[in-house]
Short mmCIF file of C-alpha atoms and ligand atoms in Angstrom, two decimals:
data_model
loop_
_atom_site.label_atom_id
_atom_site.label_comp_id
_atom_site.label_asym_id
_atom_site.label_seq_id
_atom_site.Cartn_x
_atom_site.Cartn_y
_atom_site.Cartn_z
CA MET A 1 0.04 0.41 -0.25
CA GLU A 2 1.30 3.51 -0.71
CA GLN A 3 2.24 5.40 1.92
CA ASP A 4 0.02 8.17 1.15
CA ILE A 5 -2.92 5.92 1.54
CA LYS A 6 -1.64 4.81 4.83
CA GLU A 7 -1.10 8.44 6.42
CA ILE A 8 -4.82 8.91 5.35
CA LEU A 9 -6.37 5.81 6.79
CA ASN A 10 -4.67 6.50 9.96
CA LEU A 11 -6.25 9.48 10.92
CA MET A 12 -9.27 8.80 10.33
CA VAL A 13 -11.42 7.84 13.24
CA SER A 14 -12.53 3.74 11.55
CA HIS A 15 -12.73 2.39 8.86
CA THR A 16 -13.75 -0.97 7.20
CA ALA A 17 -13.11 -2.86 4.37
CA SER A 18 -14.64 -0.88 2.28
CA ASP A 19 -13.28 2.08 3.42
CA ILE A 20 -9.59 1.45 2.49
CA ALA A 21 -10.84 0.26 -1.03
CA LEU A 22 -13.02 3.30 -1.52
CA ILE A 23 -9.83 5.45 -0.75
CA GLU A 24 -7.15 2.85 -2.64
CA LYS A 25 -9.47 3.48 -5.60
CA ALA A 26 -9.62 7.29 -5.09
CA TYR A 27 -6.53 7.75 -4.72
CA GLN A 28 -5.58 5.68 -8.05
CA PHE A 29 -8.03 7.75 -9.92
CA ALA A 30 -6.98 11.10 -9.26
CA LYS A 31 -2.97 10.21 -9.18
CA ASP A 32 -3.87 8.79 -13.29
CA ALA A 33 -6.17 11.68 -14.19
CA HIS A 34 -4.47 14.01 -12.69
CA ILE A 35 -0.76 12.89 -14.14
CA GLU A 36 0.80 15.37 -16.00
CA HIS A 37 -0.68 18.38 -13.34
CA LYS A 38 2.25 20.18 -11.44
CA ARG A 39 1.78 22.47 -8.06
CA MET A 40 3.11 26.11 -8.84
CA SER A 41 5.54 23.89 -5.99
CA GLY A 42 6.67 22.15 -8.91
CA GLU A 43 5.28 19.34 -6.43
CA PRO A 44 3.21 16.48 -8.24
CA TYR A 45 -0.47 17.66 -7.72
CA LEU A 46 -1.47 14.81 -5.82
CA VAL A 47 0.47 16.11 -3.46
CA HIS A 48 -2.61 18.70 -2.70
CA LEU A 49 -5.15 16.01 -2.95
CA VAL A 50 -3.56 13.84 -0.25
CA GLY A 51 -3.51 16.96 1.28
CA THR A 52 -6.70 17.77 1.27
CA ALA A 53 -7.65 14.22 2.64
CA LYS A 54 -5.27 14.15 5.05
CA ASN A 55 -6.98 17.27 6.56
CA LEU A 56 -10.12 15.43 5.92
CA ALA A 57 -9.40 12.98 7.90
CA LYS A 58 -8.06 14.85 10.90
CA MET A 59 -11.29 16.90 10.86
CA ARG A 60 -13.38 13.59 10.99
CA ALA A 61 -15.05 13.16 7.50
CA ASP A 62 -16.60 10.17 6.91
CA PRO A 63 -14.59 8.15 3.97
CA GLN A 64 -16.93 9.09 1.17
CA THR A 65 -16.09 12.85 1.98
CA ILE A 66 -12.60 11.81 1.62
CA ALA A 67 -12.60 9.86 -1.02
CA ALA A 68 -14.69 13.49 -2.67
CA GLY A 69 -10.98 15.54 -1.02
CA LEU A 70 -9.00 13.61 -3.07
CA LEU A 71 -11.36 13.77 -6.61
CA HIS A 72 -12.17 17.43 -5.84
CA ASP A 73 -10.11 19.00 -8.57
CA THR A 74 -11.02 16.23 -11.50
CA LEU A 75 -13.63 17.98 -13.00
CA GLU A 76 -12.91 21.80 -12.82
CA ASP A 77 -8.80 20.65 -13.82
CA THR A 78 -9.01 17.93 -16.14
CA ASN A 79 -10.68 16.40 -18.63
CA THR A 80 -12.43 13.69 -16.38
CA THR A 81 -16.28 13.86 -16.70
CA THR A 82 -18.79 13.85 -14.49
CA THR A 83 -20.26 10.91 -15.94
CA LEU A 84 -17.01 8.79 -15.24
CA ILE A 85 -17.23 10.00 -11.79
CA LEU A 86 -20.77 8.70 -11.70
CA LYS A 87 -20.01 5.58 -12.97
CA GLU A 88 -16.91 4.66 -10.89
CA PHE A 89 -17.89 6.32 -7.77
CA GLY A 90 -21.99 7.16 -7.94
CA PRO A 91 -24.47 10.01 -6.99
CA ASP A 92 -23.54 11.04 -3.27
CA ILE A 93 -19.48 11.27 -4.38
CA LEU A 94 -20.40 13.06 -7.95
CA PHE A 95 -22.51 15.18 -5.69
CA LEU A 96 -19.50 16.20 -3.22
CA VAL A 97 -16.93 16.99 -6.15
CA GLU A 98 -19.40 19.22 -8.62
CA GLY A 99 -20.49 21.22 -5.00
CA VAL A 100 -16.54 21.67 -4.77
CA THR A 101 -16.42 22.78 -8.28
CA LYS A 102 -19.19 25.45 -8.02
CA LEU A 103 -18.17 26.68 -4.57
CA GLY A 104 -14.49 27.89 -6.24
CA LYS A 105 -16.26 30.04 -7.64
CA ILE A 106 -17.49 32.52 -4.82
CA LYS A 107 -14.57 34.83 -4.45
CA TYR A 108 -14.02 37.65 -2.16
CA ARG A 109 -13.17 41.10 -4.07
CA GLY A 110 -12.26 43.14 -0.44
CA ILE A 111 -15.62 44.54 0.05
CA GLU A 112 -16.08 43.94 3.80
CA ARG A 113 -19.66 45.06 3.99
CA HIS A 114 -19.89 42.43 1.86
CA ALA A 115 -18.33 39.76 3.79
CA GLU A 116 -21.41 38.77 5.44
CA SER A 117 -23.42 38.18 2.46
CA LEU A 118 -20.69 36.24 0.49
CA ARG A 119 -20.53 33.88 4.16
CA LYS A 120 -23.95 33.20 3.33
CA LEU A 121 -23.56 32.31 -0.62
CA PHE A 122 -20.83 30.16 0.19
CA ILE A 123 -23.22 28.27 2.58
CA ALA A 124 -26.05 28.46 0.12
CA THR A 125 -24.20 27.30 -2.80
CA ALA A 126 -22.96 24.06 -1.06
CA LYS A 127 -26.26 22.75 -0.02
CA ASP A 128 -24.84 20.14 1.80
CA ILE A 129 -22.14 20.86 4.62
CA ARG A 130 -19.85 17.43 3.90
CA VAL A 131 -19.07 20.53 0.36
CA ILE A 132 -18.31 23.42 2.95
CA LEU A 133 -16.07 20.97 4.83
CA ILE A 134 -14.02 19.55 1.49
CA LYS A 135 -13.36 23.61 1.12
CA LEU A 136 -12.31 24.19 4.20
CA ALA A 137 -10.32 21.33 4.15
CA ASP A 138 -8.71 22.41 -0.01
CA ARG A 139 -8.19 25.56 1.64
CA LEU A 140 -5.62 24.56 4.21
CA HIS A 141 -3.34 22.92 2.58
CA ASN A 142 -4.06 25.69 -0.28
CA ILE A 143 -3.28 28.73 2.37
CA SER A 144 -0.42 26.80 3.70
CA THR A 145 1.65 26.51 0.43
CA LEU A 146 0.57 30.04 -0.64
CA GLU A 147 4.49 31.67 -0.62
CA TYR A 148 4.72 30.13 -4.33
CA VAL A 149 2.19 31.84 -5.83
CA ARG A 150 2.30 35.50 -7.06
CA PRO A 151 2.07 38.04 -4.32
CA GLU A 152 -1.36 40.28 -5.69
CA LYS A 153 -2.87 36.79 -5.62
CA ARG A 154 -1.57 35.98 -2.31
CA THR A 155 -2.45 38.82 -0.76
CA ARG A 156 -6.60 38.01 -2.20
CA ILE A 157 -6.45 34.58 -0.91
CA ALA A 158 -5.36 34.85 2.30
CA LEU A 159 -8.06 37.87 3.16
CA GLU A 160 -10.51 35.93 1.58
CA THR A 161 -9.74 33.05 4.11
CA ILE A 162 -9.68 35.40 7.76
CA GLU A 163 -12.85 37.17 5.77
CA ILE A 164 -15.10 34.04 4.54
CA TYR A 165 -13.50 30.89 5.57
CA ALA A 166 -12.69 31.25 9.18
CA PRO A 167 -16.28 32.97 10.38
CA VAL A 168 -17.95 29.98 7.83
CA ALA A 169 -15.74 27.09 9.75
CA ASN A 170 -16.53 28.86 13.41
CA ARG A 171 -20.54 29.03 13.07
CA LEU A 172 -20.16 25.37 12.01
CA GLY A 173 -18.24 24.98 15.55
CA ILE A 174 -15.28 24.30 14.12
CA GLY A 175 -12.96 25.51 15.94
CA GLN A 176 -9.68 23.68 14.74
CA MET A 177 -10.66 24.86 11.45
CA LYS A 178 -11.14 28.05 11.99
CA GLY A 179 -7.76 28.69 14.05
CA ALA A 180 -5.50 26.87 11.39
CA LEU A 181 -7.10 28.75 8.68
CA GLU A 182 -6.67 32.00 10.49
CA ASP A 183 -2.71 31.04 11.38
CA ALA A 184 -2.34 30.49 7.73
CA ALA A 185 -3.32 33.15 6.21
CA PHE A 186 -2.14 35.62 8.77
CA PRO A 187 1.25 36.41 7.98
CA TRP A 188 0.43 36.76 4.14
CA ALA A 189 -2.74 38.73 4.98
CA MET A 190 -0.68 41.40 7.12
CA PRO A 191 2.88 40.74 7.23
CA LYS A 192 4.04 43.49 9.71
CA GLU A 193 0.74 42.85 12.62
CA TYR A 194 1.98 39.14 12.23
CA GLY A 195 5.65 39.77 13.01
CA GLU A 196 4.66 42.35 16.14
CA ILE A 197 2.54 39.40 17.69
CA ILE A 198 5.03 36.29 17.20
CA ARG A 199 7.52 38.38 18.82
CA ILE A 200 5.27 38.71 21.93
CA GLN A 201 3.92 35.75 21.75
CA ASN A 202 7.76 33.79 22.47
CA ILE A 203 8.17 35.79 25.22
CA LYS A 204 4.52 35.95 27.53
CA THR A 205 3.76 32.11 26.09
CA LYS A 206 6.68 31.51 28.53
CA GLU A 207 5.91 33.32 31.23
CA ALA A 208 2.92 31.68 31.22
CA GLU A 209 3.11 28.22 30.68
CA LYS A 210 6.17 28.54 33.71
CA ARG A 211 3.00 29.38 35.82
CA LEU A 212 0.64 27.12 34.26
CA GLU A 213 2.80 24.44 35.05
CA ASP A 214 2.84 24.98 39.20
CA VAL A 215 -1.61 25.28 38.67
CA GLN A 216 -1.16 22.44 37.14
CA ARG A 217 0.53 20.00 39.51
CA ILE A 218 -1.24 20.84 42.34
CA LEU A 219 -4.62 20.96 40.46
CA ARG A 220 -3.99 17.40 39.56
CA LYS A 221 -3.18 15.77 42.67
CA LYS A 222 -6.21 17.77 44.18
CA ILE A 223 -9.07 16.46 41.53
CA ALA A 224 -7.45 12.63 41.88
CA LYS A 225 -7.69 13.27 45.76
CA ASP A 226 -11.73 14.52 44.68
CA GLY A 227 -12.63 11.39 43.07
CA ILE A 228 -13.17 12.57 40.06
CA ALA A 229 -11.40 9.26 37.60
CA GLY A 230 -9.86 9.61 34.02
CA PHE A 231 -9.77 13.51 34.06
CA LYS A 232 -7.04 14.88 31.46
CA SER A 233 -5.02 18.29 31.37
CA ASP A 234 -2.99 20.22 28.93
CA PHE A 235 -2.04 23.38 28.57
CA ARG A 236 -4.07 25.24 25.04
CA VAL A 237 -2.14 27.98 23.34
CA LYS A 238 -4.06 31.53 22.05
CA HIS A 239 -3.79 31.08 18.49
CA LEU A 240 -2.02 33.15 16.58
CA TYR A 241 -4.80 35.52 14.43
CA SER A 242 -7.34 35.09 17.87
CA LEU A 243 -4.54 36.88 19.99
CA TYR A 244 -4.45 39.62 17.29
CA ARG A 245 -8.30 40.08 17.88
CA LYS A 246 -7.95 40.51 21.59
CA LEU A 247 -5.32 42.67 21.14
CA GLU A 248 -6.27 45.36 19.02
CA ASN A 249 -9.39 45.15 21.55
CA HIS A 250 -7.65 45.95 24.27
CA GLU A 251 -5.33 49.20 23.04
CA MET A 252 -2.14 46.20 22.24
CA ASN A 253 -1.93 46.18 26.03
CA ILE A 254 -0.78 42.03 26.73
CA ASP A 255 -1.38 42.65 30.40
CA LYS A 256 -4.62 43.49 29.97
CA ILE A 257 -5.30 39.87 28.33
CA TYR A 258 -5.12 36.49 30.80
CA ASP A 259 -5.46 33.33 28.76
CA ILE A 260 -2.30 33.79 25.94
CA ALA A 261 -1.85 30.31 27.35
CA ALA A 262 -4.58 28.87 29.28
CA LEU A 263 -4.44 25.16 31.54
CA ARG A 264 -7.33 22.78 29.92
CA ILE A 265 -8.95 19.90 32.87
CA ILE A 266 -11.43 17.71 30.32
CA VAL A 267 -13.30 15.61 32.71
CA PRO A 268 -16.18 12.75 32.01
CA THR A 269 -18.92 13.83 33.36
CA VAL A 270 -20.43 17.82 33.48
CA GLU A 271 -21.31 17.34 37.63
CA ASP A 272 -17.29 16.37 37.03
CA CYS A 273 -17.15 20.03 35.24
CA TYR A 274 -18.22 22.16 38.43
CA LYS A 275 -17.20 20.24 41.09
CA THR A 276 -13.70 21.42 39.24
CA LEU A 277 -14.66 24.31 39.10
CA GLY A 278 -15.58 24.23 42.86
CA ILE A 279 -11.73 23.01 43.81
CA ILE A 280 -9.80 25.93 41.75
CA HIS A 281 -12.27 28.44 43.54
CA SER A 282 -11.55 27.07 46.90
CA THR A 283 -7.79 26.85 45.87
CA TRP A 284 -7.10 30.32 44.50
CA THR A 285 -9.53 33.41 43.93
CA PRO A 286 -11.56 34.24 41.05
CA LEU A 287 -11.28 37.10 39.27
CA VAL A 288 -14.44 38.59 39.83
CA GLY A 289 -16.32 38.65 36.26
CA ARG A 290 -13.86 36.47 34.58
CA LEU A 291 -16.15 33.64 35.19
CA LYS A 292 -18.07 32.33 32.39
CA ASP A 293 -20.07 28.87 32.14
CA TYR A 294 -20.52 28.24 28.63
CA ILE A 295 -22.07 24.84 30.05
CA ALA A 296 -24.90 26.58 31.29
CA ILE A 297 -24.59 29.29 28.55
CA PRO A 298 -23.48 27.64 25.56
CA LYS A 299 -22.02 29.91 22.39
CA ILE A 300 -24.12 30.76 19.43
CA ASN A 301 -21.87 28.09 17.42
CA GLY A 302 -22.71 25.98 19.55
CA TYR A 303 -19.37 26.27 22.02
CA GLN A 304 -19.18 25.01 26.02
CA SER A 305 -16.88 24.51 28.62
CA ILE A 306 -16.49 26.77 31.77
CA HIS A 307 -13.87 29.47 32.19
CA THR A 308 -12.52 31.35 34.52
CA VAL A 309 -9.21 33.69 35.34
CA VAL A 310 -7.48 33.02 39.04
CA PHE A 311 -4.59 34.66 41.02
CA THR A 312 -2.17 32.12 41.70
CA GLY A 313 -0.97 34.39 44.75
CA ASP A 314 2.44 34.86 43.49
CA GLY A 315 1.39 37.94 41.62
CA GLY A 316 0.10 35.88 39.05
CA ILE A 317 -3.00 35.20 36.70
CA VAL A 318 -3.82 32.11 34.79
CA GLU A 319 -7.60 31.09 32.80
CA ILE A 320 -8.52 28.17 33.67
CA GLN A 321 -10.84 25.80 31.38
CA ILE A 322 -13.10 22.93 31.90
CA ARG A 323 -15.12 21.29 29.44
CA THR A 324 -16.42 16.94 28.97
CA GLN A 325 -14.36 15.34 25.95
CA LYS A 326 -17.45 15.42 24.26
CA MET A 327 -17.51 19.40 24.38
CA HIS A 328 -14.06 19.02 23.32
CA ASP A 329 -14.27 16.99 20.09
CA GLU A 330 -17.32 19.64 19.35
CA ALA A 331 -15.46 22.45 20.13
CA GLU A 332 -12.62 21.14 17.82
CA PHE A 333 -14.78 19.37 15.07
CA GLY A 334 -17.80 20.94 15.69
CA ILE A 335 -20.93 19.71 13.27
CA ALA A 336 -18.11 17.15 12.06
CA SER A 337 -17.19 15.53 15.37
CA HIS A 338 -21.01 13.73 14.74
CA LEU A 339 -19.97 12.14 11.96
CA ALA A 340 -17.90 10.08 14.29
CA TYR A 341 -20.50 9.39 16.24
CA ASP A 342 -22.61 6.41 16.51
CA GLU A 343 -26.68 6.74 16.48
CA LEU A 344 -27.44 7.60 19.40
CA GLY A 345 -31.07 9.09 19.13
CA LYS A 346 -33.46 9.12 16.11
CA PRO A 347 -35.28 12.63 15.58
CA THR A 348 -37.63 12.34 13.64
CA HIS A 349 -37.40 13.61 9.24
CA GLY A 350 -40.20 16.21 9.59
CA ALA A 351 -38.92 17.83 13.04
CA ILE A 352 -36.07 19.24 11.52
CA VAL A 353 -37.13 20.56 8.49
CA GLY A 354 -40.34 21.39 8.81
CA LYS A 355 -38.62 24.08 12.06
CA LYS A 356 -37.95 27.60 9.53
CA LEU A 357 -35.42 28.81 11.71
CA ARG A 358 -32.30 32.18 11.02
CA TRP A 359 -29.06 30.72 9.16
CA LEU A 360 -27.00 29.75 12.60
CA ASN A 361 -29.76 28.85 15.04
CA GLN A 362 -30.67 25.86 12.42
CA LEU A 363 -26.74 24.75 11.78
CA ILE A 364 -26.62 25.27 15.86
CA ASP A 365 -30.16 23.36 15.92
CA TRP A 366 -29.13 20.88 13.86
CA GLN A 367 -25.76 19.99 16.08
CA LYS A 368 -27.41 19.54 18.83
CA THR A 369 -31.09 17.92 17.63
CA VAL A 370 -29.54 15.17 15.24
CA LYS A 371 -27.28 12.81 16.92
CA GLY A 372 -27.08 9.91 14.93
CA SER A 373 -25.22 10.03 12.01
CA LYS A 374 -27.23 8.48 9.31
CA GLU A 375 -29.56 11.12 9.82
CA PHE A 376 -27.01 13.66 10.52
CA LEU A 377 -25.84 13.19 7.37
CA GLU A 378 -29.27 12.55 5.46
CA ASN A 379 -30.24 15.99 6.80
CA LEU A 380 -26.93 18.11 5.17
CA GLN A 381 -28.46 19.45 2.86
CA THR A 382 -28.96 23.34 3.59
CA ASP A 383 -32.84 23.80 2.61
CA PHE A 384 -33.45 26.75 4.73
CA PHE A 385 -31.79 28.18 2.19
CA LYS A 386 -33.96 28.04 -0.59
CA ASP A 387 -36.08 30.68 0.50
CA GLN A 388 -33.01 33.32 -0.63
CA ILE A 389 -30.97 33.56 -2.85
CA PHE A 390 -27.66 35.64 -3.80
CA VAL A 391 -26.67 37.16 -6.70
CA PHE A 392 -24.00 40.48 -7.90
CA THR A 393 -24.23 43.43 -9.74
CA PRO A 394 -21.42 44.28 -11.58
CA LYS A 395 -19.40 45.53 -9.60
CA GLY A 396 -19.50 42.20 -7.50
CA ASP A 397 -21.77 43.89 -4.72
CA VAL A 398 -23.96 40.97 -3.06
CA ILE A 399 -27.83 41.35 -2.97
CA GLU A 400 -29.31 39.51 -0.94
CA LEU A 401 -33.24 38.43 -2.61
CA PRO A 402 -36.12 36.22 -1.82
CA GLY A 403 -35.90 32.80 -3.57
CA ASP A 404 -37.02 32.84 -7.52
CA ALA A 405 -36.77 36.86 -7.12
CA THR A 406 -36.75 38.48 -10.26
CA PRO A 407 -34.90 41.25 -12.03
CA ILE A 408 -37.44 43.61 -11.01
CA ASP A 409 -36.92 42.71 -7.45
CA PHE A 410 -33.19 43.33 -8.13
CA ALA A 411 -34.08 47.13 -9.52
CA TYR A 412 -35.61 47.71 -6.55
CA ALA A 413 -33.60 46.30 -3.97
CA ILE A 414 -30.89 48.95 -5.71
CA HIS A 415 -32.61 51.73 -5.83
CA SER A 416 -36.38 52.84 -5.91
CA ASP A 417 -35.58 54.77 -8.81
CA VAL A 418 -33.17 52.63 -10.62
CA GLY A 419 -37.02 50.02 -10.01
CA ASN A 420 -39.31 52.95 -11.18
CA HIS A 421 -37.47 53.56 -14.62
CA CYS A 422 -36.46 49.78 -15.12
CA ALA A 423 -36.63 48.96 -18.68
CA GLY A 424 -35.11 45.59 -19.25
CA SER A 425 -31.88 43.39 -17.93
CA LYS A 426 -29.10 41.35 -18.19
CA VAL A 427 -28.65 38.33 -16.28
CA ASN A 428 -24.36 37.18 -16.45
CA GLY A 429 -24.14 39.37 -20.13
CA LYS A 430 -27.74 38.06 -21.71
CA PHE A 431 -30.55 40.06 -22.73
CA LEU A 432 -32.86 38.46 -19.65
CA ALA A 433 -37.05 38.69 -19.57
CA LEU A 434 -38.28 41.05 -16.61
CA ASP A 435 -40.14 37.99 -15.18
CA SER A 436 -37.34 35.55 -15.15
CA LYS A 437 -36.42 33.82 -12.05
CA LEU A 438 -32.61 34.61 -10.34
CA LYS A 439 -30.08 31.89 -9.27
CA ASN A 440 -27.42 32.04 -6.85
CA GLY A 441 -24.74 33.94 -7.79
CA ASP A 442 -25.78 35.44 -11.07
CA ILE A 443 -24.66 38.77 -12.31
CA VAL A 444 -27.44 41.67 -12.46
CA GLU A 445 -27.20 44.65 -14.99
CA ILE A 446 -30.39 46.86 -15.05
CA GLN A 447 -31.24 49.27 -17.72
CA THR A 448 -33.25 52.01 -17.13
CA ARG A 449 -34.99 54.70 -19.09
CA GLU A 450 -36.19 58.13 -17.88
CA THR A 451 -39.47 56.99 -19.93
CA SER A 452 -39.69 53.73 -18.45
CA ARG A 453 -42.71 53.62 -15.37
CA PRO A 454 -43.39 50.13 -13.64
CA SER A 455 -46.52 48.37 -14.59
CA SER A 456 -49.18 46.68 -12.77
CA LYS A 457 -47.91 43.08 -14.33
CA TRP A 458 -44.93 43.17 -12.46
CA LEU A 459 -46.93 42.48 -9.15
CA GLU A 460 -47.73 39.26 -10.19
CA PHE A 461 -44.31 38.14 -10.40
CA VAL A 462 -42.00 40.12 -7.84
CA LYS A 463 -41.49 38.60 -4.86
CA SER A 464 -39.87 41.24 -1.96
CA SER A 465 -42.31 43.61 -0.03
CA LEU A 466 -39.55 46.64 -0.39
CA ALA A 467 -40.30 46.18 -4.57
CA ARG A 468 -43.84 45.77 -4.17
CA LYS A 469 -44.59 47.77 -1.61
CA ASN A 470 -42.61 50.86 -4.47
CA ILE A 471 -44.33 49.68 -7.54
CA LYS A 472 -48.17 50.25 -5.61
CA VAL A 473 -46.82 53.73 -4.74
CA SER A 474 -45.33 54.66 -8.08
CA LEU A 475 -48.73 52.94 -9.48
CA ALA A 476 -50.66 55.50 -7.56
CA GLU A 477 -48.86 58.37 -7.83
CA ASN A 478 -49.14 57.94 -11.83
CA GLU A 479 -52.75 57.48 -11.53
CA GLU A 480 -52.61 60.93 -9.56
CA ILE A 481 -50.62 62.63 -13.20
CA LYS A 482 -53.27 61.12 -15.44
CA LYS A 483 -56.52 61.60 -13.03
CA LYS A 484 -54.53 65.88 -13.05
CA ILE A 485 -53.65 65.74 -16.99
CA ASN A 486 -57.37 64.97 -17.55
CA ARG A 487 -59.40 67.31 -14.77
CA ASN A 488 -57.07 69.66 -17.45
MN1 LIG B 1 -7.71 22.24 -5.44
#
């Protein structure tokens, strides 16, 4: 067996004989398809595909997703056809590979106010969370080989990673991926700030770790004495980019940052978490206002843990985080962590699909309610976006519209004058009727004419309340004008 395949398999949570066969087949297929293809670094292209597959395995993705990770660039970069992938790997893997190919077309052009819409467009286009996982794994490998890319492109990719990819990973609760993406993009996006943070971190982390070691030694004894068996403890060093963001919020004053390094305690049960907190607070004095109980009140992305900051008595201050193993896995792997769990419960299909929630809440609810991996996969379709589409102006501004919206809706979303004088529309460079249905990612251009006026027919097909309201106002005004003319 090839070394690459062994390395991928070693990172996987579990694999059956058929899983191994699938990975081997996808690997060989990708190797053949990209045989003449090289990376900017001069390495064989296969290196990127294996890197992507390994990132997926680390995120605990399922074997099909990992196989799709190996195949993710075949449609875009080789003459492999969809028919061939369908024949060799079936409809699921083809769906994933096609999804990743589509997602590659969404680009961040550096306009910050559109970043949120782009993140939503990203999720909506993906249609399936596994597609997003592959795209994140792909980006993580690309960003770690950015030195070979030309400078302007490098900066764009680095900013896009920080503005779009990392927040999407964060929304999905994949803390490990968010941190890795940001830290890999940071030096390319902000070289000066990066250098400064590295310098600060080198000095401060060493100081903090020395102190944490003492606290850890004392605490381990006390926890064991209190009868909590099977606990683990380690240090977590704050990711560089998140340290930078935090410093920015504290006037770059490092003395105000207590969690540059933190002690992390992992215990078996929630009760043990609170017991441990009791032990900590009866040993060291906590800082007022620094206790955060994210177990009772989870963060919006589902994150759970107890954080507390204590005085160590020798002039030092340390942060301690307490959580269960399950909370830990969810914090590191987020939505992907469920893929590794066995079926624990079976919520009914309708209970999930029927709920109409805002995009974020819905993701979190899925994370909480869908425990079984099979149901989980079936429910991964991001159909909560079916009522919403994202289209672009010719300049790349993102406009959010209701599903089945038309160029008229788009025109009113730009400005009521544009809507009121709308005479024609071009979608993706082609003239299209004003009642055509727009699709995600369409680039829409409106032609206006001074003499054009809204027609009452428009009310039959517009979808946004904004357009409807403006059309009615304009029709009433025009009616008034007509009456006046008739009276005179
Ligand atoms: Mn790729």
